[in-house]
Coordinates of C-alpha atoms in Angstrom, one line a residue:
M74 CA -1.1 -64.0 119.0
D75 CA -2.8 -60.8 118.8
V76 CA -4.1 -59.6 115.2
R77 CA -0.7 -56.8 114.3
S78 CA 1.5 -60.2 114.7
M79 CA -0.6 -61.3 112.4
V80 CA -1.3 -59.4 109.9
E81 CA 2.2 -58.6 109.4
G82 CA 2.7 -61.8 109.2
Y83 CA 1.2 -61.7 105.6
R84 CA 3.8 -58.5 105.1
D85 CA 5.8 -60.5 101.9
E86 CA 2.2 -62.0 100.2
I87 CA -0.1 -58.3 100.7
I88 CA 3.1 -57.3 98.3
E89 CA 2.9 -59.9 96.1
R90 CA -1.0 -60.1 95.2
L91 CA -0.9 -56.7 95.0
G92 CA 2.0 -56.4 92.0
K93 CA -0.2 -59.0 90.7
L94 CA -3.6 -57.2 90.8
V95 CA -1.7 -53.3 89.2
S96 CA -0.3 -55.1 86.7
I97 CA -3.4 -56.3 85.2
N98 CA -4.5 -52.8 83.2
S99 CA -7.8 -52.8 84.6
V100 CA -8.3 -48.8 82.6
E101 CA -12.7 -50.1 81.4
G102 CA -12.4 -51.9 77.7
T103 CA -14.7 -52.5 75.2
P104 CA -16.5 -55.2 76.2
T105 CA -17.6 -58.4 74.9
E106 CA -20.1 -60.7 75.6
D107 CA -18.1 -62.3 78.7
A108 CA -16.1 -59.1 79.6
P109 CA -19.5 -56.3 80.0
F110 CA -16.6 -54.1 80.7
G111 CA -13.5 -55.1 78.8
E112 CA -10.0 -57.5 78.7
G113 CA -8.5 -55.9 81.4
P114 CA -11.4 -55.8 84.5
K115 CA -12.0 -59.0 83.8
K116 CA -8.9 -60.7 84.1
A117 CA -8.6 -58.4 87.6
L118 CA -11.3 -60.5 88.5
V119 CA -11.2 -63.6 88.2
T120 CA -7.1 -62.7 89.6
A121 CA -8.2 -61.8 93.3
L122 CA -11.5 -64.5 92.7
S123 CA -8.9 -67.1 92.5
M124 CA -6.9 -65.7 95.3
L125 CA -9.0 -66.2 97.6
E126 CA -10.0 -69.4 96.0
K127 CA -6.8 -70.4 97.0
D128 CA -7.0 -69.2 100.3
G129 CA -9.9 -71.7 100.7
F130 CA -12.9 -69.7 100.6
K131 CA -15.7 -69.5 99.1
T132 CA -15.9 -67.4 96.0
V133 CA -19.1 -66.3 92.9
N134 CA -18.5 -64.9 89.5
L135 CA -21.4 -63.3 88.6
D136 CA -20.5 -62.5 84.7
N137 CA -18.0 -60.7 85.4
Y138 CA -19.6 -58.2 85.8
A139 CA -18.4 -58.4 90.1
G140 CA -17.3 -60.8 92.2
Y141 CA -17.1 -62.3 95.6
A142 CA -15.4 -64.6 98.8
E143 CA -17.5 -65.5 101.7
M144 CA -17.2 -67.7 105.1
G145 CA -19.4 -68.3 108.1
E146 CA -23.1 -69.4 108.1
G147 CA -26.1 -67.2 109.0
S148 CA -28.9 -65.5 107.4
Q149 CA -27.1 -61.8 107.9
L150 CA -24.4 -61.0 105.1
I151 CA -21.4 -58.7 106.4
G152 CA -19.9 -56.7 103.5
I153 CA -17.1 -55.2 102.0
V154 CA -17.1 -53.5 98.9
G155 CA -14.7 -52.6 97.1
H156 CA -12.9 -52.3 93.2
L157 CA -10.7 -53.9 91.1
D158 CA -11.3 -50.8 88.4
V159 CA -8.6 -48.2 87.8
V160 CA -9.0 -45.1 86.3
P161 CA -6.2 -44.2 82.9
A162 CA -2.9 -43.6 83.6
R163 CA -0.2 -43.4 80.8
K164 CA 4.6 -42.6 81.8
E165 CA 4.0 -39.5 80.0
D166 CA 1.2 -38.2 82.0
G167 CA 3.9 -37.6 85.1
W168 CA 4.4 -41.0 86.0
D169 CA 7.9 -41.3 87.2
T170 CA 7.8 -45.1 86.7
D171 CA 5.5 -47.8 85.0
P172 CA 2.3 -47.3 86.8
F173 CA 1.1 -50.9 85.6
V174 CA 4.2 -52.4 87.0
M175 CA 3.7 -51.9 91.0
C176 CA 7.9 -50.3 92.6
E177 CA 8.5 -50.7 96.2
K178 CA 11.1 -47.5 97.4
D179 CA 11.7 -46.5 100.9
G180 CA 8.9 -49.1 102.2
V181 CA 6.4 -47.2 99.4
L182 CA 4.6 -48.9 97.0
Y183 CA 4.0 -46.9 93.9
G184 CA 1.4 -47.5 90.5
R185 CA -2.0 -47.5 89.1
G186 CA -4.8 -48.8 91.8
V187 CA -2.0 -48.9 95.1
S188 CA -4.4 -47.3 96.6
D189 CA -7.5 -47.0 94.9
D190 CA -8.9 -49.2 95.4
K191 CA -6.4 -52.7 94.8
G192 CA -4.1 -52.2 97.6
A193 CA -7.5 -51.5 100.3
I194 CA -8.6 -54.8 98.5
V195 CA -5.9 -56.9 99.2
A196 CA -5.8 -55.3 102.9
S197 CA -9.6 -57.3 103.3
M198 CA -8.1 -60.3 102.0
I199 CA -6.0 -60.9 104.9
A200 CA -8.2 -58.9 106.9
L201 CA -10.5 -63.0 105.7
K202 CA -7.6 -64.9 106.4
V203 CA -6.8 -63.2 109.7
I204 CA -10.4 -63.6 110.8
R205 CA -10.1 -67.3 110.0
D206 CA -6.7 -67.3 111.4
L207 CA -8.1 -66.2 115.0
G208 CA -10.4 -69.0 115.5
V209 CA -13.8 -67.0 116.4
D210 CA -17.1 -68.2 115.9
V211 CA -18.2 -66.8 112.7
K212 CA -21.8 -66.9 112.9
K213 CA -23.0 -64.1 110.1
R214 CA -21.6 -64.7 106.4
I215 CA -19.0 -62.4 105.5
R216 CA -18.6 -60.6 102.0
L217 CA -15.6 -59.7 100.0
I218 CA -17.6 -58.1 97.1
M219 CA -15.3 -57.2 94.3
G220 CA -16.7 -54.8 91.2
T221 CA -15.3 -53.7 88.0
N222 CA -17.2 -50.3 86.8
E223 CA -17.1 -48.3 89.9
E224 CA -15.3 -45.7 88.3
T225 CA -17.1 -45.5 84.8
G226 CA -20.6 -45.9 86.1
S227 CA -21.0 -48.7 88.7
K228 CA -23.3 -50.9 86.6
C229 CA -21.1 -53.8 88.5
L230 CA -22.7 -53.0 91.1
A231 CA -26.2 -52.9 90.5
H232 CA -25.5 -56.1 89.0
Y233 CA -24.5 -57.6 91.9
V234 CA -27.9 -56.1 93.9
E235 CA -30.6 -57.5 91.8
K236 CA -28.8 -61.2 92.0
E237 CA -27.9 -60.8 95.2
G238 CA -29.7 -58.0 97.0
S239 CA -28.1 -56.0 99.8
V240 CA -26.2 -56.5 102.9
D241 CA -26.7 -56.0 106.5
Y242 CA -23.5 -54.0 107.7
G243 CA -21.3 -53.4 104.9
F244 CA -18.2 -50.2 104.7
T245 CA -16.7 -50.1 101.0
P246 CA -13.2 -49.4 101.4
D247 CA -13.0 -46.9 98.9
G248 CA -13.0 -43.5 101.3
D249 CA -11.3 -42.3 104.5
F250 CA -10.8 -43.4 107.7
P251 CA -12.5 -43.5 110.4
G252 CA -15.8 -43.5 108.3
V253 CA -17.7 -41.4 105.5
H254 CA -21.2 -40.9 107.1
G255 CA -22.2 -38.8 104.5
E256 CA -22.0 -39.0 100.3
K257 CA -22.9 -36.0 98.4
G258 CA -24.7 -35.7 95.6
M259 CA -23.9 -35.5 92.3
V260 CA -25.2 -34.2 88.6
A261 CA -23.4 -34.9 85.5
A262 CA -23.0 -33.0 82.2
V263 CA -21.9 -31.6 78.8
Y264 CA -21.8 -28.9 77.5
R265 CA -20.9 -28.1 73.8
S266 CA -20.3 -25.4 71.2
K267 CA -22.5 -23.8 69.4
K268 CA -20.6 -21.5 67.2
T269 CA -16.8 -21.7 66.8
G270 CA -13.9 -20.9 65.7
I271 CA -11.8 -23.5 67.0
R272 CA -10.0 -26.1 64.6
A273 CA -9.5 -28.7 67.7
I274 CA -8.8 -29.3 71.0
E275 CA -8.5 -32.6 73.7
G276 CA -8.0 -33.3 76.4
G277 CA -7.9 -34.7 79.8
T278 CA -8.2 -38.5 80.8
A279 CA -11.5 -38.8 82.6
R280 CA -15.0 -36.9 83.8
N281 CA -13.7 -37.0 87.2
V282 CA -10.8 -36.3 87.3
V283 CA -8.9 -32.4 86.7
C284 CA -7.8 -31.6 83.6
P285 CA -4.0 -32.5 83.7
K286 CA -3.9 -31.3 80.0
C287 CA -4.9 -29.6 76.9
T288 CA -3.9 -29.7 73.9
I289 CA -5.5 -27.1 71.0
R290 CA -5.6 -25.7 67.5
V291 CA -6.6 -22.2 66.0
D292 CA -5.4 -20.3 63.8
R293 CA -2.4 -18.1 63.3
C294 CA -2.1 -14.4 64.1
S295 CA -5.8 -15.1 65.7
F296 CA -4.7 -13.4 69.5
S297 CA -1.5 -11.8 71.4
K298 CA 1.0 -14.4 71.5
K299 CA 2.5 -11.9 74.6
M300 CA -0.4 -11.6 75.9
L301 CA -0.8 -15.6 76.2
E302 CA 2.6 -16.5 77.4
D303 CA 1.6 -13.9 80.4
Y304 CA -0.6 -15.2 81.5
F305 CA 0.9 -18.8 81.6
N306 CA 3.5 -17.5 82.6
N307 CA 1.7 -14.9 86.3
N308 CA -0.6 -18.6 86.5
N309 CA 3.0 -20.4 86.9
L310 CA 1.8 -23.1 84.2
E311 CA 4.0 -25.4 82.0
Y312 CA 3.1 -24.9 78.9
S313 CA 4.0 -25.4 74.4
I314 CA 2.9 -22.9 71.6
E315 CA 3.8 -24.5 68.1
D316 CA 3.1 -22.5 65.1
G317 CA 2.5 -24.6 62.3
E318 CA 1.4 -22.9 58.6
N319 CA -1.6 -21.9 59.6
T320 CA -2.5 -22.7 62.4
V321 CA -0.8 -22.6 66.3
E322 CA -1.0 -25.8 68.7
I323 CA -1.3 -24.8 72.1
T324 CA -0.4 -26.9 75.5
L325 CA -1.5 -26.4 78.6
T326 CA -0.2 -28.8 81.7
G327 CA -2.3 -28.9 84.9
V328 CA -2.4 -30.9 87.5
A329 CA -4.6 -33.7 88.3
A330 CA -6.8 -33.8 91.1
H331 CA -9.7 -36.5 92.2
A332 CA -13.2 -33.7 91.1
S333 CA -14.4 -34.4 95.0
T334 CA -12.0 -32.0 95.6
P335 CA -11.3 -30.0 92.2
E336 CA -8.9 -26.8 94.8
L337 CA -6.2 -29.8 94.7
G338 CA -6.2 -29.2 90.7
T339 CA -5.4 -26.8 87.9
N340 CA -8.0 -27.4 85.5
A341 CA -5.8 -27.3 81.9
I342 CA -8.9 -26.9 80.1
S343 CA -10.2 -23.8 82.3
Y344 CA -7.0 -22.0 82.2
L345 CA -6.5 -22.7 78.6
M346 CA -9.7 -20.9 78.0
C347 CA -9.5 -18.2 80.4
G348 CA -5.3 -17.7 79.2
L349 CA -7.2 -17.4 74.8
K350 CA -9.6 -15.1 76.0
E351 CA -6.9 -12.8 77.9
A352 CA -5.1 -13.0 74.9
G353 CA -7.8 -11.1 72.7
Y354 CA -8.9 -15.0 71.2
Q355 CA -12.1 -13.9 70.1
D356 CA -15.0 -16.6 70.2
P357 CA -18.2 -17.8 70.8
F358 CA -17.6 -20.4 72.6
V359 CA -14.5 -19.6 74.8
D360 CA -17.3 -16.3 75.8
F361 CA -19.4 -18.9 77.0
Y362 CA -16.2 -21.1 78.5
C363 CA -14.8 -18.3 80.4
S364 CA -18.6 -17.1 81.3
H365 CA -19.8 -20.3 82.4
F366 CA -17.1 -21.6 84.1
G367 CA -13.8 -20.0 83.9
T368 CA -11.1 -21.0 86.1
E369 CA -14.2 -22.2 89.2
Y370 CA -14.7 -25.1 90.5
D371 CA -18.0 -23.9 92.8
G372 CA -20.5 -23.3 90.7
K373 CA -21.0 -19.5 90.5
S374 CA -20.7 -19.1 86.9
V375 CA -23.6 -21.3 86.4
G376 CA -25.9 -19.8 89.4
A377 CA -25.2 -23.5 91.5
K378 CA -23.2 -22.2 94.2
C379 CA -24.1 -23.4 97.2
S380 CA -22.8 -24.9 100.3
D381 CA -24.1 -27.2 103.7
E382 CA -22.5 -28.1 107.3
Y383 CA -20.7 -30.3 105.9
G384 CA -19.0 -28.4 102.7
P385 CA -20.1 -26.7 99.3
L386 CA -21.0 -28.2 95.7
T387 CA -18.2 -28.1 93.9
L388 CA -18.1 -28.7 89.4
N389 CA -15.4 -29.9 87.6
N390 CA -14.5 -30.1 83.7
G391 CA -12.8 -33.3 83.7
V392 CA -12.2 -34.7 79.3
I393 CA -13.6 -32.1 75.9
S394 CA -13.2 -33.9 72.4
M395 CA -14.1 -32.2 69.1
K396 CA -15.9 -33.8 67.0
D397 CA -17.8 -32.7 63.1
G398 CA -16.8 -29.4 64.4
V399 CA -18.1 -29.4 67.6
I400 CA -17.0 -29.5 70.9
E401 CA -18.3 -31.5 74.2
G402 CA -16.9 -32.1 77.8
S403 CA -17.8 -33.6 81.1
I404 CA -19.1 -31.7 83.7
D405 CA -19.4 -33.6 87.7
I406 CA -21.2 -32.3 90.0
R407 CA -20.9 -32.7 93.0
F408 CA -23.8 -30.7 95.8
P409 CA -24.5 -30.3 98.9
V410 CA -26.0 -33.2 101.3
T411 CA -29.0 -31.5 102.3
L412 CA -29.8 -31.1 99.1
H413 CA -31.9 -32.7 96.0
S414 CA -30.5 -32.9 92.5
K415 CA -33.6 -31.1 91.9
Q416 CA -33.0 -28.2 93.5
V417 CA -29.3 -27.8 91.9
V418 CA -30.2 -28.3 88.4
K419 CA -33.4 -25.6 89.3
M420 CA -30.8 -23.0 90.3
M421 CA -28.7 -23.9 86.6
K422 CA -31.7 -23.3 84.9
D423 CA -31.2 -20.0 83.5
R424 CA -27.7 -20.7 82.9
L425 CA -27.8 -23.2 80.2
E426 CA -27.3 -21.9 77.1
D427 CA -26.4 -19.0 75.1
E428 CA -25.0 -18.7 71.6
G429 CA -21.8 -20.0 72.0
G430 CA -23.0 -23.0 73.7
E431 CA -24.7 -24.7 76.1
I432 CA -25.5 -27.5 78.8
E433 CA -27.8 -30.8 78.7
I434 CA -27.5 -32.9 82.2
L435 CA -27.2 -35.8 81.7
S436 CA -28.2 -37.6 84.6
T437 CA -27.8 -36.9 88.5
V438 CA -27.2 -38.6 92.2
E439 CA -29.0 -37.9 95.2
P440 CA -26.6 -37.7 98.6
L441 CA -25.9 -40.2 100.6
F442 CA -26.4 -39.2 104.4
F443 CA -26.4 -41.9 107.7
D444 CA -27.0 -40.6 111.1
P445 CA -23.0 -40.6 112.6
N446 CA -24.2 -42.3 115.5
S447 CA -26.2 -44.8 113.9
P448 CA -24.8 -48.4 115.2
L449 CA -22.5 -48.6 111.1
V450 CA -21.3 -46.1 111.9
A451 CA -20.4 -45.6 115.4
S452 CA -18.9 -49.0 115.2
L453 CA -16.7 -48.7 112.5
L454 CA -15.5 -45.3 114.3
E455 CA -14.8 -48.1 117.2
A456 CA -12.9 -50.1 115.9
Y457 CA -10.9 -47.6 114.1
Q458 CA -10.4 -46.0 117.5
E459 CA -8.8 -49.4 119.1
V460 CA -6.4 -49.7 116.3
T461 CA -4.8 -46.5 116.0
F462 CA -5.8 -44.6 118.9
D463 CA -7.1 -42.1 116.5
T464 CA -9.8 -40.3 119.0
K465 CA -9.5 -36.9 117.7
T466 CA -10.4 -37.5 114.0
M467 CA -14.8 -37.9 113.3
P468 CA -16.6 -40.0 110.6
M469 CA -17.0 -36.7 107.9
V470 CA -19.2 -36.0 105.2
I471 CA -17.0 -36.0 101.4
G472 CA -17.4 -35.0 98.0
G473 CA -16.6 -38.2 96.0
G474 CA -18.9 -41.2 95.4
T475 CA -18.5 -44.3 96.5
Y476 CA -20.8 -48.3 96.3
A477 CA -22.1 -47.1 99.5
K478 CA -24.9 -45.7 97.1
G479 CA -25.3 -48.7 96.0
I480 CA -26.0 -51.7 98.0
D481 CA -28.2 -50.8 101.3
N482 CA -26.2 -50.2 104.9
T483 CA -23.3 -49.9 103.6
I484 CA -20.7 -46.4 104.0
A485 CA -17.5 -45.5 102.8
F486 CA -14.8 -46.6 105.6
G487 CA -10.6 -46.8 104.9
C488 CA -8.9 -46.6 102.6
A489 CA -7.1 -42.9 103.2
F490 CA -5.6 -42.1 106.7
P491 CA -6.3 -38.8 107.6
N492 CA -4.2 -35.8 105.7
K493 CA -2.5 -37.6 103.6
D494 CA -3.0 -36.9 99.5
Y495 CA -2.3 -40.6 98.3
R496 CA -2.3 -39.1 94.7
I497 CA -5.4 -40.8 93.8
H498 CA -6.2 -39.9 89.6
N499 CA -3.0 -38.9 90.1
A500 CA 0.4 -39.7 89.0
N501 CA 2.4 -41.1 91.1
E502 CA -0.1 -42.4 93.1
Y503 CA 1.2 -44.1 96.3
V504 CA 0.0 -46.4 99.2
E505 CA 2.4 -47.0 102.1
I506 CA 3.3 -50.9 103.0
D507 CA 2.7 -50.0 106.9
E508 CA -0.6 -48.6 106.2
L509 CA -1.8 -51.9 103.9
L510 CA -0.8 -53.3 107.1
L511 CA -2.8 -51.1 109.4
Q512 CA -6.0 -51.3 106.9
A513 CA -6.0 -54.9 107.4
E514 CA -5.7 -54.6 111.4
I515 CA -8.3 -52.1 111.7
Y516 CA -11.0 -54.5 108.8
V517 CA -10.4 -57.2 111.1
A518 CA -11.2 -55.3 113.9
A519 CA -14.4 -53.9 112.2
I520 CA -15.4 -56.8 110.9
L521 CA -15.8 -59.0 114.9
K522 CA -16.9 -55.3 115.8
L523 CA -19.6 -56.0 112.8
L524 CA -20.5 -59.6 113.7
N525 CA -21.5 -58.3 117.1
L526 CA -24.1 -55.5 116.8

């Protein structure tokens, strides 16, 4: 029997397993002694390990940070590294269905995590089962490693590496086919108001998501309502303006997208700030925001605009809130793979503050880069090509950060197929069932290639 038919035999099981995992809200929650990232991520990990244990694989739970299932023997280790945590999702953010109840329509599955990254984990589970069904001589150990904190810091993977070490060859099914040989570096920062007349502001779902909705409250008669409405209408934006006794509440709806591709979204914070300034609202913080960010996503106004042969720097403002009269918001910068974080920070040094606000650099992550001709990248590319017959699409550099930065000898490989937008980190995230099966088939081919290195 060929691999495609073997994978097809697990179609119902793939759907059932994914539905069970999607039903667990594994957004990071309140940590407890035995649930470092909250009960949801812990439950997802325990559930996934239980599935693999019932399959007959050896399983290990590393303090509910991460866990793995293993098959094979030998000194060398092949790792498949995926994550079970997800970004927040609420029905009111534009979902057509409950994001934590997987829905199937016309061969397509909808729900938070069906693509990022629970679907890929289920496809990897099936790949392990097919490898075992094939009866091949597995002279290396193969591990499906599952973390629970990828979206909010990857401390789970750091814990795994501390306990178990790295792998000899690995891939994380949390990027793009036919492979990601480079990942941009990252700068995480925050901006804060120094002086503002804004009464309240709230927006965003996560720092690595383009802000999809923002609500602000300001004094009445502090701006031209007509000019603000004209600005919103001219930019085809959905909004509401509600007058209170002394204040006005404005809500603007944008379009969410992953922070690594902010050009695919519409940032509600940015358009709200620029709209207010356009409407004559005079405020030191609004001036600060507009002069440092505006509606750009290339970092130009903070002095960080740059690019290399693999792509440009991007900047995203994800979340914003106000506490004790001070506004604070997140900045997520992805910078080119040929640069060092010190160069990027240096470019920004003269644009970090003015009388209305300030920017504080919190942390940096250096880029990841593999030679496209290295054995790991070349082997995974061959596996993809043999299954899909796509010889035109080549391994790439992305703005997204994956587990590959936290564990040696690993690149992102799948789960996204070329030129597809699965609405990851957005409402109505989806995956086609046939593509899940194709993923599993590609992962089987990839593991077989890595076994022969």
